[in-house]
């Protein structure tokens, strides 16, 4: 059954806009758990424009659900992961100045680096996931790097869904089948929403986890955080 991990980066973005502690990111993470989220995702970047490294240290010991840390495995991120020992680390190839993640890894060109990074995290008992585009070749390449899961970058699906849902999901289904064939777990994330989430899960019901942040926070402005999380859970708990 697919699990919902709430990415709380946008909550930190709102806090950082004023420089104080409102909203309280730690409380928000705990509230997400209390409202039914089955995981919390953070994506700390070097400039700390949303989640700060200290947020990770503050949140980690208080969580009772799965903790997922996303990021480009530069030295500072690697050390933060090893210090806080999340349940899962998701390797994302975002540039330092990227507004948001906008591509998956080329797992063939970066095989040596990804293999070393996966081995390091797995030696500490941390499940590793590699962020990839919906390309079976990249999925098989990720498997060769020794990861446990792949996360499919779903921005393309979300963009094309309004035009033709079946066409939009087709490459993701092929990539998901490749993950299944390679013995990898399957995550998905980026621009998934109440509009497009259920169709994705119905088409790829072996999706282990979806990580959603921006859409949840946008919907929460109108629905409230608790009702929003419940609405997303209803979209994925369909089997």
Short mmCIF file of N, CA and C in Angstrom, two decimals, residues 44-208:
data_model
loop_
_atom_site.label_atom_id
_atom_site.label_comp_id
_atom_site.label_asym_id
_atom_site.label_seq_id
_atom_site.Cartn_x
_atom_site.Cartn_y
_atom_site.Cartn_z
N UNK A 44 16.98 19.71 2.50
CA UNK A 44 17.83 20.85 2.85
C UNK A 44 18.82 21.16 1.73
N UNK A 45 18.90 22.45 1.40
CA UNK A 45 19.86 22.88 0.40
C UNK A 45 20.96 23.71 1.07
N UNK A 46 22.11 23.84 0.43
CA UNK A 46 23.24 24.52 1.08
C UNK A 46 22.94 25.95 1.51
N UNK A 47 22.09 26.67 0.75
CA UNK A 47 21.79 28.05 1.12
C UNK A 47 20.70 28.16 2.18
N UNK A 48 20.13 27.03 2.58
CA UNK A 48 19.13 26.96 3.65
C UNK A 48 17.97 27.92 3.40
N UNK A 49 17.56 28.03 2.15
CA UNK A 49 16.47 28.96 1.84
C UNK A 49 15.11 28.44 2.30
N UNK A 50 15.02 27.19 2.62
CA UNK A 50 13.79 26.67 3.24
C UNK A 50 14.19 25.83 4.45
N UNK A 51 14.26 24.52 4.34
CA UNK A 51 14.70 23.71 5.48
C UNK A 51 16.15 24.01 5.81
N UNK A 52 16.41 24.30 7.06
CA UNK A 52 17.78 24.54 7.52
C UNK A 52 18.37 23.26 8.09
N UNK A 53 19.68 23.20 8.10
CA UNK A 53 20.33 22.02 8.67
C UNK A 53 19.91 21.81 10.12
N UNK A 54 19.73 22.92 10.86
CA UNK A 54 19.32 22.78 12.25
C UNK A 54 17.90 22.24 12.36
N UNK A 55 17.04 22.55 11.39
CA UNK A 55 15.69 21.97 11.39
C UNK A 55 15.76 20.46 11.40
N UNK A 56 16.66 19.92 10.58
CA UNK A 56 16.81 18.46 10.51
C UNK A 56 17.17 17.90 11.88
N UNK A 57 18.11 18.56 12.53
CA UNK A 57 18.55 18.10 13.86
C UNK A 57 17.41 18.22 14.89
N UNK A 58 16.58 19.24 14.75
CA UNK A 58 15.49 19.44 15.69
C UNK A 58 14.34 18.45 15.46
N UNK A 59 14.06 18.16 14.21
CA UNK A 59 12.92 17.32 13.85
C UNK A 59 13.21 15.84 14.09
N UNK A 60 14.41 15.42 13.73
CA UNK A 60 14.70 13.98 13.67
C UNK A 60 14.33 13.21 14.94
N UNK A 61 14.73 13.64 16.13
CA UNK A 61 14.47 12.81 17.32
C UNK A 61 13.00 12.78 17.75
N UNK A 62 12.17 13.64 17.16
CA UNK A 62 10.78 13.75 17.60
C UNK A 62 9.82 12.95 16.73
N UNK A 63 10.26 12.52 15.56
CA UNK A 63 9.35 11.87 14.62
C UNK A 63 9.06 10.43 15.03
N UNK A 64 7.84 10.01 14.75
CA UNK A 64 7.46 8.62 15.00
C UNK A 64 7.19 7.86 13.70
N UNK A 65 7.18 8.58 12.57
CA UNK A 65 6.98 7.94 11.27
C UNK A 65 8.31 7.98 10.51
N UNK A 66 8.24 7.56 9.25
CA UNK A 66 9.46 7.51 8.44
C UNK A 66 10.00 8.90 8.14
N UNK A 67 11.31 9.04 8.22
CA UNK A 67 11.97 10.30 7.91
C UNK A 67 12.80 10.13 6.65
N UNK A 68 12.51 10.97 5.64
CA UNK A 68 13.19 10.90 4.35
C UNK A 68 13.93 12.21 4.12
N UNK A 69 15.23 12.13 3.89
CA UNK A 69 16.04 13.30 3.56
C UNK A 69 16.42 13.25 2.09
N UNK A 70 16.07 14.30 1.36
CA UNK A 70 16.41 14.42 -0.05
C UNK A 70 17.55 15.43 -0.22
N UNK A 71 18.37 15.20 -1.23
CA UNK A 71 19.38 16.20 -1.53
C UNK A 71 20.48 15.69 -2.42
N UNK A 72 21.24 16.64 -2.93
CA UNK A 72 22.43 16.32 -3.70
C UNK A 72 23.53 15.93 -2.71
N UNK A 73 24.12 14.75 -2.85
CA UNK A 73 25.08 14.28 -1.84
C UNK A 73 26.44 14.98 -1.89
N UNK A 74 26.41 16.30 -1.72
CA UNK A 74 27.66 17.03 -1.50
C UNK A 74 28.12 16.73 -0.07
N UNK A 75 29.32 17.13 0.26
CA UNK A 75 29.91 16.73 1.54
C UNK A 75 29.05 17.13 2.74
N UNK A 76 28.54 18.36 2.75
CA UNK A 76 27.77 18.82 3.90
C UNK A 76 26.48 18.04 4.06
N UNK A 77 25.85 17.69 2.94
CA UNK A 77 24.62 16.90 3.00
C UNK A 77 24.92 15.49 3.50
N UNK A 78 25.97 14.90 3.00
CA UNK A 78 26.34 13.55 3.44
C UNK A 78 26.56 13.53 4.95
N UNK A 79 27.28 14.51 5.46
CA UNK A 79 27.55 14.55 6.90
C UNK A 79 26.26 14.75 7.69
N UNK A 80 25.33 15.57 7.16
CA UNK A 80 24.06 15.78 7.85
C UNK A 80 23.25 14.49 7.89
N UNK A 81 23.27 13.74 6.80
CA UNK A 81 22.56 12.46 6.77
C UNK A 81 23.15 11.50 7.79
N UNK A 82 24.47 11.38 7.81
CA UNK A 82 25.11 10.44 8.73
C UNK A 82 24.90 10.85 10.18
N UNK A 83 24.82 12.15 10.42
CA UNK A 83 24.59 12.65 11.78
C UNK A 83 23.19 12.33 12.27
N UNK A 84 22.20 12.39 11.36
CA UNK A 84 20.80 12.29 11.77
C UNK A 84 20.13 10.97 11.41
N UNK A 85 20.79 10.17 10.63
CA UNK A 85 20.37 8.79 10.35
C UNK A 85 18.87 8.69 10.01
N UNK A 86 18.46 9.23 8.86
CA UNK A 86 17.06 9.09 8.45
C UNK A 86 16.74 7.65 8.07
N UNK A 87 15.46 7.34 7.95
CA UNK A 87 15.08 6.02 7.48
C UNK A 87 15.43 5.84 6.01
N UNK A 88 15.36 6.94 5.27
CA UNK A 88 15.64 6.90 3.83
C UNK A 88 16.36 8.17 3.41
N UNK A 89 17.29 8.01 2.49
CA UNK A 89 17.91 9.17 1.85
C UNK A 89 17.65 9.06 0.36
N UNK A 90 17.19 10.16 -0.23
CA UNK A 90 16.90 10.21 -1.65
C UNK A 90 17.92 11.11 -2.33
N UNK A 91 18.66 10.54 -3.24
CA UNK A 91 19.74 11.27 -3.91
C UNK A 91 19.17 12.02 -5.11
N UNK A 92 19.32 13.36 -5.10
CA UNK A 92 18.74 14.22 -6.12
C UNK A 92 19.86 15.08 -6.71
N UNK A 93 19.96 15.15 -8.05
CA UNK A 93 21.09 15.88 -8.66
C UNK A 93 20.83 17.35 -8.87
N UNK A 94 20.26 18.04 -7.90
CA UNK A 94 19.93 19.43 -8.11
C UNK A 94 21.16 20.34 -7.93
N UNK A 95 21.24 21.33 -8.79
CA UNK A 95 22.32 22.30 -8.68
C UNK A 95 22.11 23.18 -7.46
N UNK A 96 23.17 23.79 -6.98
CA UNK A 96 23.09 24.63 -5.79
C UNK A 96 22.06 25.74 -5.96
N UNK A 97 21.95 26.31 -7.17
CA UNK A 97 21.06 27.45 -7.40
C UNK A 97 19.71 27.04 -7.99
N UNK A 98 19.40 25.74 -8.02
CA UNK A 98 18.13 25.29 -8.59
C UNK A 98 16.96 25.76 -7.72
N UNK A 99 15.91 26.27 -8.37
CA UNK A 99 14.72 26.69 -7.63
C UNK A 99 14.04 25.47 -7.04
N UNK A 100 13.96 24.42 -7.84
CA UNK A 100 13.41 23.14 -7.38
C UNK A 100 14.05 22.05 -8.23
N UNK A 101 13.89 20.82 -7.82
CA UNK A 101 14.47 19.71 -8.58
C UNK A 101 13.86 19.69 -9.97
N UNK A 102 14.69 19.52 -10.99
CA UNK A 102 14.16 19.60 -12.35
C UNK A 102 14.66 18.50 -13.28
N UNK A 103 15.30 17.47 -12.73
CA UNK A 103 15.75 16.34 -13.55
C UNK A 103 16.23 15.22 -12.64
N UNK A 104 16.19 14.02 -13.18
CA UNK A 104 16.73 12.88 -12.45
C UNK A 104 18.19 12.65 -12.81
N UNK A 105 18.80 11.71 -12.10
CA UNK A 105 20.19 11.36 -12.36
C UNK A 105 20.35 10.64 -13.69
N UNK A 106 21.46 10.89 -14.35
CA UNK A 106 21.93 9.98 -15.39
C UNK A 106 22.72 8.90 -14.65
N UNK A 107 22.08 7.79 -14.40
CA UNK A 107 22.68 6.76 -13.55
C UNK A 107 23.79 6.00 -14.25
N UNK A 108 23.88 6.14 -15.56
CA UNK A 108 24.97 5.49 -16.30
C UNK A 108 26.23 6.35 -16.24
N UNK A 109 26.08 7.62 -16.52
CA UNK A 109 27.24 8.53 -16.51
C UNK A 109 27.79 8.73 -15.10
N UNK A 110 26.94 8.60 -14.09
CA UNK A 110 27.35 8.85 -12.70
C UNK A 110 27.43 7.57 -11.88
N UNK A 111 27.61 6.44 -12.55
CA UNK A 111 27.54 5.14 -11.86
C UNK A 111 28.55 5.03 -10.72
N UNK A 112 29.79 5.42 -10.95
CA UNK A 112 30.81 5.26 -9.91
C UNK A 112 30.47 6.08 -8.68
N UNK A 113 30.10 7.34 -8.89
CA UNK A 113 29.77 8.22 -7.77
C UNK A 113 28.54 7.71 -7.01
N UNK A 114 27.50 7.33 -7.72
CA UNK A 114 26.28 6.86 -7.08
C UNK A 114 26.49 5.54 -6.36
N UNK A 115 27.31 4.69 -6.93
CA UNK A 115 27.60 3.40 -6.29
C UNK A 115 28.31 3.62 -4.96
N UNK A 116 29.28 4.50 -4.96
CA UNK A 116 30.02 4.80 -3.72
C UNK A 116 29.10 5.43 -2.67
N UNK A 117 28.22 6.33 -3.13
CA UNK A 117 27.33 7.03 -2.20
C UNK A 117 26.30 6.07 -1.61
N UNK A 118 25.72 5.24 -2.45
CA UNK A 118 24.75 4.25 -1.95
C UNK A 118 25.42 3.31 -0.95
N UNK A 119 26.61 2.87 -1.26
CA UNK A 119 27.31 1.94 -0.37
C UNK A 119 27.58 2.58 0.99
N UNK A 120 27.93 3.86 0.97
CA UNK A 120 28.20 4.56 2.23
C UNK A 120 26.94 4.61 3.10
N UNK A 121 25.84 5.06 2.53
CA UNK A 121 24.62 5.19 3.31
C UNK A 121 24.09 3.82 3.76
N UNK A 122 24.15 2.85 2.87
CA UNK A 122 23.65 1.52 3.22
C UNK A 122 24.51 0.87 4.30
N UNK A 123 25.79 1.22 4.35
CA UNK A 123 26.64 0.68 5.41
C UNK A 123 26.23 1.20 6.78
N UNK A 124 25.48 2.30 6.79
CA UNK A 124 24.96 2.86 8.04
C UNK A 124 23.49 2.48 8.25
N UNK A 125 23.00 1.55 7.46
CA UNK A 125 21.64 1.06 7.63
C UNK A 125 20.57 2.00 7.13
N UNK A 126 20.92 2.88 6.19
CA UNK A 126 19.97 3.87 5.66
C UNK A 126 19.52 3.42 4.27
N UNK A 127 18.22 3.27 4.09
CA UNK A 127 17.69 2.91 2.78
C UNK A 127 18.00 4.02 1.78
N UNK A 128 18.44 3.66 0.60
CA UNK A 128 18.80 4.66 -0.40
C UNK A 128 17.86 4.60 -1.60
N UNK A 129 17.50 5.78 -2.07
CA UNK A 129 16.65 5.92 -3.25
C UNK A 129 17.32 6.91 -4.19
N UNK A 130 17.25 6.63 -5.48
CA UNK A 130 17.85 7.51 -6.49
C UNK A 130 16.73 8.14 -7.32
N UNK A 131 16.76 9.44 -7.44
CA UNK A 131 15.77 10.23 -8.19
C UNK A 131 16.08 10.11 -9.67
N UNK A 132 15.13 9.60 -10.46
CA UNK A 132 15.38 9.36 -11.88
C UNK A 132 14.21 9.83 -12.73
N UNK A 133 14.50 10.13 -13.98
CA UNK A 133 13.46 10.39 -14.96
C UNK A 133 12.79 9.06 -15.32
N UNK A 134 11.58 9.10 -15.92
CA UNK A 134 10.86 7.88 -16.25
C UNK A 134 11.44 7.18 -17.48
N UNK A 135 12.61 6.62 -17.30
CA UNK A 135 13.36 5.98 -18.37
C UNK A 135 13.85 4.63 -17.85
N UNK A 136 13.37 3.52 -18.39
CA UNK A 136 13.79 2.22 -17.90
C UNK A 136 15.31 2.05 -17.86
N UNK A 137 16.02 2.64 -18.80
CA UNK A 137 17.47 2.54 -18.81
C UNK A 137 18.07 3.18 -17.57
N UNK A 138 17.51 4.33 -17.14
CA UNK A 138 18.01 4.98 -15.93
C UNK A 138 17.64 4.18 -14.68
N UNK A 139 16.51 3.51 -14.72
CA UNK A 139 16.09 2.67 -13.60
C UNK A 139 17.04 1.48 -13.45
N UNK A 140 17.32 0.80 -14.55
CA UNK A 140 18.26 -0.33 -14.49
C UNK A 140 19.65 0.15 -14.09
N UNK A 141 20.01 1.35 -14.54
CA UNK A 141 21.29 1.91 -14.13
C UNK A 141 21.34 2.17 -12.64
N UNK A 142 20.22 2.63 -12.08
CA UNK A 142 20.16 2.86 -10.63
C UNK A 142 20.31 1.55 -9.88
N UNK A 143 19.66 0.51 -10.36
CA UNK A 143 19.79 -0.80 -9.72
C UNK A 143 21.24 -1.26 -9.69
N UNK A 144 21.96 -0.98 -10.77
CA UNK A 144 23.37 -1.36 -10.85
C UNK A 144 24.23 -0.59 -9.87
N UNK A 145 23.73 0.55 -9.40
CA UNK A 145 24.46 1.35 -8.41
C UNK A 145 24.27 0.84 -6.98
N UNK A 146 23.35 -0.09 -6.80
CA UNK A 146 23.17 -0.69 -5.49
C UNK A 146 22.14 -0.02 -4.61
N UNK A 147 21.26 0.81 -5.19
CA UNK A 147 20.25 1.46 -4.37
C UNK A 147 19.13 0.48 -4.02
N UNK A 148 18.27 0.91 -3.11
CA UNK A 148 17.13 0.10 -2.70
C UNK A 148 15.87 0.46 -3.46
N UNK A 149 15.74 1.73 -3.80
CA UNK A 149 14.56 2.22 -4.50
C UNK A 149 14.96 3.26 -5.55
N UNK A 150 14.02 3.56 -6.42
CA UNK A 150 14.12 4.75 -7.26
C UNK A 150 12.90 5.62 -6.96
N UNK A 151 13.09 6.92 -7.11
CA UNK A 151 11.95 7.84 -7.07
C UNK A 151 11.77 8.42 -8.46
N UNK A 152 10.60 8.23 -9.04
CA UNK A 152 10.33 8.76 -10.37
C UNK A 152 9.97 10.24 -10.28
N UNK A 153 10.63 11.02 -11.11
CA UNK A 153 10.41 12.47 -11.18
C UNK A 153 9.14 12.71 -11.98
N UNK A 154 8.06 13.12 -11.32
CA UNK A 154 6.74 13.10 -11.93
C UNK A 154 6.26 14.45 -12.48
N UNK A 155 7.15 15.41 -12.63
CA UNK A 155 6.74 16.71 -13.18
C UNK A 155 6.15 16.55 -14.57
N UNK A 156 6.75 15.72 -15.39
CA UNK A 156 6.25 15.51 -16.75
C UNK A 156 4.85 14.90 -16.75
N UNK A 157 4.64 13.95 -15.86
CA UNK A 157 3.30 13.35 -15.74
C UNK A 157 2.28 14.41 -15.35
N UNK A 158 2.59 15.21 -14.36
CA UNK A 158 1.65 16.23 -13.90
C UNK A 158 1.35 17.24 -15.00
N UNK A 159 2.35 17.59 -15.77
CA UNK A 159 2.16 18.58 -16.84
C UNK A 159 1.26 18.04 -17.95
N UNK A 160 1.47 16.78 -18.32
CA UNK A 160 0.74 16.19 -19.44
C UNK A 160 -0.60 15.57 -19.05
N UNK A 161 -0.80 15.41 -17.75
CA UNK A 161 -2.02 14.73 -17.28
C UNK A 161 -3.29 15.42 -17.77
N UNK A 162 -3.30 16.74 -17.77
CA UNK A 162 -4.50 17.48 -18.16
C UNK A 162 -4.83 17.29 -19.64
N UNK A 163 -3.84 16.92 -20.42
CA UNK A 163 -4.04 16.75 -21.87
C UNK A 163 -4.50 15.33 -22.19
N UNK A 164 -3.75 14.35 -21.65
CA UNK A 164 -4.05 12.94 -21.95
C UNK A 164 -3.47 12.09 -20.83
N UNK A 165 -4.27 11.73 -19.83
CA UNK A 165 -3.75 10.99 -18.68
C UNK A 165 -3.04 9.69 -19.05
N UNK A 166 -3.58 8.93 -19.95
CA UNK A 166 -2.96 7.64 -20.29
C UNK A 166 -1.62 7.83 -20.98
N UNK A 167 -1.55 8.80 -21.86
CA UNK A 167 -0.28 9.09 -22.51
C UNK A 167 0.72 9.63 -21.50
N UNK A 168 0.23 10.45 -20.57
CA UNK A 168 1.12 11.05 -19.57
C UNK A 168 1.75 9.99 -18.67
N UNK A 169 0.98 8.97 -18.31
CA UNK A 169 1.48 7.99 -17.35
C UNK A 169 2.27 6.87 -18.02
N UNK A 170 2.18 6.74 -19.33
CA UNK A 170 2.79 5.60 -20.03
C UNK A 170 4.29 5.44 -19.75
N UNK A 171 5.10 6.49 -19.86
CA UNK A 171 6.53 6.30 -19.58
C UNK A 171 6.80 5.95 -18.12
N UNK A 172 5.93 6.41 -17.22
CA UNK A 172 6.09 6.10 -15.80
C UNK A 172 5.75 4.64 -15.52
N UNK A 173 4.76 4.13 -16.22
CA UNK A 173 4.43 2.72 -16.08
C UNK A 173 5.59 1.86 -16.57
N UNK A 174 6.19 2.24 -17.69
CA UNK A 174 7.33 1.48 -18.21
C UNK A 174 8.50 1.51 -17.22
N UNK A 175 8.77 2.68 -16.66
CA UNK A 175 9.86 2.80 -15.69
C UNK A 175 9.54 2.03 -14.41
N UNK A 176 8.29 2.07 -13.99
CA UNK A 176 7.87 1.36 -12.78
C UNK A 176 7.99 -0.15 -12.98
N UNK A 177 7.66 -0.61 -14.17
CA UNK A 177 7.80 -2.04 -14.46
C UNK A 177 9.27 -2.44 -14.48
N UNK A 178 10.13 -1.54 -14.95
CA UNK A 178 11.57 -1.81 -14.92
C UNK A 178 12.06 -1.91 -13.48
N UNK A 179 11.56 -1.03 -12.61
CA UNK A 179 11.94 -1.08 -11.20
C UNK A 179 11.52 -2.40 -10.57
N UNK A 180 10.30 -2.82 -10.89
CA UNK A 180 9.80 -4.09 -10.38
C UNK A 180 10.66 -5.23 -10.88
N UNK A 181 11.02 -5.20 -12.15
CA UNK A 181 11.85 -6.23 -12.75
C UNK A 181 13.24 -6.27 -12.12
N UNK A 182 13.76 -5.10 -11.73
CA UNK A 182 15.10 -5.01 -11.15
C UNK A 182 15.11 -5.27 -9.64
N UNK A 183 13.93 -5.48 -9.07
CA UNK A 183 13.86 -5.74 -7.63
C UNK A 183 13.98 -4.49 -6.78
N UNK A 184 13.65 -3.34 -7.35
CA UNK A 184 13.73 -2.08 -6.62
C UNK A 184 12.37 -1.67 -6.08
N UNK A 185 12.38 -1.01 -4.92
CA UNK A 185 11.19 -0.34 -4.45
C UNK A 185 10.93 0.88 -5.30
N UNK A 186 9.71 1.41 -5.22
CA UNK A 186 9.31 2.50 -6.11
C UNK A 186 8.69 3.65 -5.33
N UNK A 187 9.27 4.83 -5.48
CA UNK A 187 8.72 6.07 -4.94
C UNK A 187 8.40 7.00 -6.11
N UNK A 188 7.63 8.03 -5.83
CA UNK A 188 7.30 9.01 -6.87
C UNK A 188 7.10 10.36 -6.22
N UNK A 189 7.45 11.42 -6.95
CA UNK A 189 7.24 12.74 -6.41
C UNK A 189 7.59 13.86 -7.35
N UNK A 190 6.95 14.95 -7.20
CA UNK A 190 7.13 16.25 -7.85
C UNK A 190 5.86 16.59 -8.64
N UNK A 191 5.14 17.58 -8.14
CA UNK A 191 3.92 18.10 -8.76
C UNK A 191 2.74 17.12 -8.73
N UNK A 192 2.82 16.09 -7.92
CA UNK A 192 1.63 15.26 -7.70
C UNK A 192 0.64 16.07 -6.89
N UNK A 193 -0.65 15.87 -7.17
CA UNK A 193 -1.69 16.71 -6.56
C UNK A 193 -2.97 15.92 -6.40
N UNK A 194 -3.97 16.53 -5.79
CA UNK A 194 -5.27 15.89 -5.66
C UNK A 194 -5.88 15.59 -7.02
N UNK A 195 -5.52 16.37 -8.02
CA UNK A 195 -6.07 16.18 -9.36
C UNK A 195 -5.52 14.93 -10.03
N UNK A 196 -4.23 14.69 -9.90
CA UNK A 196 -3.60 13.64 -10.72
C UNK A 196 -3.11 12.42 -9.94
N UNK A 197 -3.20 12.46 -8.62
CA UNK A 197 -2.58 11.42 -7.80
C UNK A 197 -3.28 10.07 -7.93
N UNK A 198 -4.61 10.06 -7.85
CA UNK A 198 -5.32 8.78 -7.85
C UNK A 198 -5.09 8.00 -9.13
N UNK A 199 -5.08 8.67 -10.27
CA UNK A 199 -4.86 7.97 -11.54
C UNK A 199 -3.47 7.33 -11.57
N UNK A 200 -2.50 8.04 -11.04
CA UNK A 200 -1.14 7.50 -11.01
C UNK A 200 -1.10 6.22 -10.16
N UNK A 201 -1.72 6.25 -8.98
CA UNK A 201 -1.68 5.09 -8.09
C UNK A 201 -2.50 3.94 -8.67
N UNK A 202 -3.61 4.23 -9.30
CA UNK A 202 -4.40 3.15 -9.92
C UNK A 202 -3.62 2.47 -11.04
N UNK A 203 -2.84 3.26 -11.77
CA UNK A 203 -2.06 2.70 -12.88
C UNK A 203 -0.83 1.96 -12.38
N UNK A 204 -0.22 2.46 -11.30
CA UNK A 204 1.01 1.86 -10.76
C UNK A 204 0.78 1.58 -9.28
N UNK A 205 -0.04 0.58 -8.96
CA UNK A 205 -0.43 0.36 -7.57
C UNK A 205 0.69 -0.16 -6.67
N UNK A 206 1.80 -0.56 -7.26
CA UNK A 206 2.94 -1.02 -6.43
C UNK A 206 3.87 0.13 -6.03
N UNK A 207 3.43 1.35 -6.23
CA UNK A 207 4.18 2.50 -5.74
C UNK A 207 4.26 2.43 -4.22
N UNK A 208 5.47 2.43 -3.69
CA UNK A 208 5.65 2.32 -2.24
C UNK A 208 5.35 3.61 -1.51
#
